[in-house]
PDB file of C-alpha atoms in Angstrom:
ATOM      1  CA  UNK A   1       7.612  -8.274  12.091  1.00  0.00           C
ATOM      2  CA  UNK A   2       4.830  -6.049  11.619  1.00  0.00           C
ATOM      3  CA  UNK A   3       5.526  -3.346   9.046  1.00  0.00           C
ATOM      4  CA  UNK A   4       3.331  -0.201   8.120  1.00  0.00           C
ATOM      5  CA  UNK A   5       3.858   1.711   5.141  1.00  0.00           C
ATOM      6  CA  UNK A   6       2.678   4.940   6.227  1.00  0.00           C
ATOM      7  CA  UNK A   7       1.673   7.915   4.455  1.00  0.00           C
ATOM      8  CA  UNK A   8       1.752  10.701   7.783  1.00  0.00           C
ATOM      9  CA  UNK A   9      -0.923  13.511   5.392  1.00  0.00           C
ATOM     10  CA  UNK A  10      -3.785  10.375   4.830  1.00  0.00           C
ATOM     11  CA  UNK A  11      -5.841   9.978   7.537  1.00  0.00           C
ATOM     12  CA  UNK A  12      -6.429   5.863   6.548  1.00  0.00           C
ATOM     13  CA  UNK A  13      -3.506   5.557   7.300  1.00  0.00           C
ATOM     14  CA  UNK A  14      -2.710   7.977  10.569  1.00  0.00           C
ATOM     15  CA  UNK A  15      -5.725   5.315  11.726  1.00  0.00           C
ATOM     16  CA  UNK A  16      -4.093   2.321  10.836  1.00  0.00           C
ATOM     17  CA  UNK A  17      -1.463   3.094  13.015  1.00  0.00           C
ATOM     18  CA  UNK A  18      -3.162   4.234  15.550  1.00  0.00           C
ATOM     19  CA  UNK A  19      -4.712   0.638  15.341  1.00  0.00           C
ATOM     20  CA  UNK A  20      -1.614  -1.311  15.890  1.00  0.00           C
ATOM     21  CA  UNK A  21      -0.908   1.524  18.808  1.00  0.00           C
ATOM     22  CA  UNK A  22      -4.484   0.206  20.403  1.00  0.00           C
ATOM     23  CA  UNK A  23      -3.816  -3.479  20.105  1.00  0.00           C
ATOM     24  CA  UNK A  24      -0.193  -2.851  21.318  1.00  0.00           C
ATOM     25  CA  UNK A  25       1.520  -4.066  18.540  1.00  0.00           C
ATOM     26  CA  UNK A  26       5.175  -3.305  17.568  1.00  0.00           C
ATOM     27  CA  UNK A  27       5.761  -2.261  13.992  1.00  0.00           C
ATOM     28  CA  UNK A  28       8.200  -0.627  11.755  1.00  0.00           C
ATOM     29  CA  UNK A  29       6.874   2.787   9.895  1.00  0.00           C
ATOM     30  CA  UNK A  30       7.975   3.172   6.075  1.00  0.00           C
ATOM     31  CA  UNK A  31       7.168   6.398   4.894  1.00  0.00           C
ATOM     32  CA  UNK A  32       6.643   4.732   1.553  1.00  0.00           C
ATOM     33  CA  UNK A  33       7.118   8.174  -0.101  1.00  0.00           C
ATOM     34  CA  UNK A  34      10.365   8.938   0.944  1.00  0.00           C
ATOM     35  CA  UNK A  35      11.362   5.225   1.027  1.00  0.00           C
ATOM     36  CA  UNK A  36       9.421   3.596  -1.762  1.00  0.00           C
ATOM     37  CA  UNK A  37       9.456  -0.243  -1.578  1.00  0.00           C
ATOM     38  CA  UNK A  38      11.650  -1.585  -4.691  1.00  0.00           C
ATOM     39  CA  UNK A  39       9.909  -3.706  -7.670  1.00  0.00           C
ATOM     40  CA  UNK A  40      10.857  -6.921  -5.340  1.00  0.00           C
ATOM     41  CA  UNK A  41       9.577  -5.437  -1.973  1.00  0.00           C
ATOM     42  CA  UNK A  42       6.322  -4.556  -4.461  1.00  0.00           C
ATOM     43  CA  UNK A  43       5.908  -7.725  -6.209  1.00  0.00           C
ATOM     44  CA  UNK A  44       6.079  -9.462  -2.430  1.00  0.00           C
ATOM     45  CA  UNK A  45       3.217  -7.421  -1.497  1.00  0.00           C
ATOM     46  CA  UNK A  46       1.298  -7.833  -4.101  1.00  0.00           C
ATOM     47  CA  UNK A  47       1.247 -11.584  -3.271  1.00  0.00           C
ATOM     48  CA  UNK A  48       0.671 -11.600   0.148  1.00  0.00           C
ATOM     49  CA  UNK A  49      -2.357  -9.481  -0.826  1.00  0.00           C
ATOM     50  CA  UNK A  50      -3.248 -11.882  -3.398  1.00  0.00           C
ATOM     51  CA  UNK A  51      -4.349  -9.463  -5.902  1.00  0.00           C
ATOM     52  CA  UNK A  52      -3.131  -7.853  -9.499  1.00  0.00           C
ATOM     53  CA  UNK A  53      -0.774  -5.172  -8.867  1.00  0.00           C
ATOM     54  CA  UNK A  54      -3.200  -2.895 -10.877  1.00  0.00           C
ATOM     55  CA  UNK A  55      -5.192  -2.972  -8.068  1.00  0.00           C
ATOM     56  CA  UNK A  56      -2.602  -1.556  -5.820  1.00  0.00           C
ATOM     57  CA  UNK A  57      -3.028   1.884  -7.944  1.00  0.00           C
ATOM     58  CA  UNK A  58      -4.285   4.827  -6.996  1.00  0.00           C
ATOM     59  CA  UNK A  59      -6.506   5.726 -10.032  1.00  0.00           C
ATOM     60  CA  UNK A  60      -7.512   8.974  -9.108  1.00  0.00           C
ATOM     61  CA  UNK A  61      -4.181  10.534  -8.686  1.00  0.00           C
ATOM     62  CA  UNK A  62      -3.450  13.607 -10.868  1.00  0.00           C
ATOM     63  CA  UNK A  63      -0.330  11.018 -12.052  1.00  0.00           C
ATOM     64  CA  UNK A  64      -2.410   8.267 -12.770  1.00  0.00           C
ATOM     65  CA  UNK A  65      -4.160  10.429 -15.560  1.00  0.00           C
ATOM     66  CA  UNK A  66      -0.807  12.481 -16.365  1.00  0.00           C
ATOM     67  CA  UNK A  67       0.735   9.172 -17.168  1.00  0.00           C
ATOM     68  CA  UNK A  68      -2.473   7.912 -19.297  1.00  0.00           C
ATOM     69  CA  UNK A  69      -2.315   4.526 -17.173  1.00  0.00           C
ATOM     70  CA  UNK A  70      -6.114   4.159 -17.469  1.00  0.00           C
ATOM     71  CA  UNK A  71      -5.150   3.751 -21.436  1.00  0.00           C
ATOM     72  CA  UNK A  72      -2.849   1.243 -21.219  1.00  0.00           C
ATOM     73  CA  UNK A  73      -2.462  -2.518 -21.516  1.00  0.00           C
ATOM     74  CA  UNK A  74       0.271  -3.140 -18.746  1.00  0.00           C
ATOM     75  CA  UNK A  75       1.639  -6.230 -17.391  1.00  0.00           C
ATOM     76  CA  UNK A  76       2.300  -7.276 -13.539  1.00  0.00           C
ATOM     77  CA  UNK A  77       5.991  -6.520 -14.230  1.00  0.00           C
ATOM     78  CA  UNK A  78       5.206  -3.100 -15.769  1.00  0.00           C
ATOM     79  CA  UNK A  79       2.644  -2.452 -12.868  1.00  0.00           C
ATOM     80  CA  UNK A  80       5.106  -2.591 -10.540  1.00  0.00           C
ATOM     81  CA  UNK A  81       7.828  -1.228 -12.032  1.00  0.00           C
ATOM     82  CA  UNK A  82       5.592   1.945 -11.938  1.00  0.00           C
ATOM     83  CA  UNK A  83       4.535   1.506  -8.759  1.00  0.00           C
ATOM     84  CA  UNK A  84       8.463   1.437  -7.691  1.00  0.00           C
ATOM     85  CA  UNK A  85       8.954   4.384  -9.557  1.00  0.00           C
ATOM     86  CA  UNK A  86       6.018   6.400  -8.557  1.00  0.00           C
ATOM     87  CA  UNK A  87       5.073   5.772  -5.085  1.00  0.00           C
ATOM     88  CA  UNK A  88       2.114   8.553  -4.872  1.00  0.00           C
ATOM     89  CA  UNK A  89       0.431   5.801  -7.581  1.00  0.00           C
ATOM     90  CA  UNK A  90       0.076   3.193  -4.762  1.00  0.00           C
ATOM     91  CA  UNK A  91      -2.525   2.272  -2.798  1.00  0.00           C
ATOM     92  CA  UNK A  92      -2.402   3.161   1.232  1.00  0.00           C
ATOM     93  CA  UNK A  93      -2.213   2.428   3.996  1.00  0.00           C
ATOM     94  CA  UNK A  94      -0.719  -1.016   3.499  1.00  0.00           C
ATOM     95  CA  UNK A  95       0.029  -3.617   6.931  1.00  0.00           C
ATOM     96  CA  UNK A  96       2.198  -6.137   6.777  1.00  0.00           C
ATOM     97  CA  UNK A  97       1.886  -8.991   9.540  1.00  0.00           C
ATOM     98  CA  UNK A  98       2.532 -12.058  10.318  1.00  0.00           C
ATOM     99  CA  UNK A  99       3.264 -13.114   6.627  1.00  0.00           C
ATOM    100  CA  UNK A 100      -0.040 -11.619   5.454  1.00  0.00           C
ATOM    101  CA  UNK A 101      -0.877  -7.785   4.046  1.00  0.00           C
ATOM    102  CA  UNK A 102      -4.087  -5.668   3.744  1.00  0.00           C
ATOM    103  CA  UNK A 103      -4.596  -2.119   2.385  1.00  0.00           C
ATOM    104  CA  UNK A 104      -5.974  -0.275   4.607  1.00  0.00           C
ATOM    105  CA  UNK A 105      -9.628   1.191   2.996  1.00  0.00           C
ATOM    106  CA  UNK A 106     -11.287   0.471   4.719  1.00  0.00           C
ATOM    107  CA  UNK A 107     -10.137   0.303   8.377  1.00  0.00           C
ATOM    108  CA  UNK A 108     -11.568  -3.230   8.542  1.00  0.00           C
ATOM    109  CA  UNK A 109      -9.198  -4.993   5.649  1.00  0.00           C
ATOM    110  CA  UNK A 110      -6.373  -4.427   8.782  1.00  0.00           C
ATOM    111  CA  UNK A 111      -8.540  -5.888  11.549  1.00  0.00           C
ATOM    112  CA  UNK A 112      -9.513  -8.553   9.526  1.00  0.00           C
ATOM    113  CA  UNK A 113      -5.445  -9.737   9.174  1.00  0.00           C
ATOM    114  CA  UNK A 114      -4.514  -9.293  13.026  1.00  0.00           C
ATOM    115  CA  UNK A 115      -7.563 -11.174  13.763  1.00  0.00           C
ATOM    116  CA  UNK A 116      -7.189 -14.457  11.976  1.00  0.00           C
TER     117      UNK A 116
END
């Protein structure tokens, strides 16, 4: 199952849809801010993306500085917990397929997944 989580406003990720539209593949949209992934959904990403859930953060949201994250000594755990919590603060567009995930920015991070 192929699964988008889909911010409609960004255009990253209006293109990463219209992507999987091109290449004819069947996926499942989460509007990721009005149905944030939980902590467990999060923590699964994270690891098929194989990176630090501090990278998933968007750093230049007005949240990101409200919060003082850019201050802070966090763990994974508390990383995503935030995330889960705050769902502006992550990263988009994110595709899930075949087992594997890629963020979106650029473009070429999603080819790059359907391809292998």
């Amino acid at each position: 199952m192929t699964t988008v989580f889909h911010n409609p406003r960004c255009s990253k990720s209006r293109a990463a849809v219209e992507l999987l539209i091109s290449r004819g593949i069947e996926f499942d949209v989460v509007e990721y801010l009005e149905t944030p992934p939980s902590a467990k959904e999060l923590g699964k990403i994270v690891k098929m993306l194989n990176i630090d859930p501090a990278q998933l953060v968007r750093t230049g949201e007005k949240l990101f500085k409200e919060m003082n994250l850019g201050d802070r000594e966090l763990s994974d755990a508390q990383w995503i917990a935030i995330l889960a919590s705050n769902p502006t603060l992550i990263e988009r567009p994110i595709v899930v397929y075949d087992g594997k995930a890629a963020v979106g920015r650029p473009l070429e991070n999603i080819v790059e997944i359907l391809d292998q």
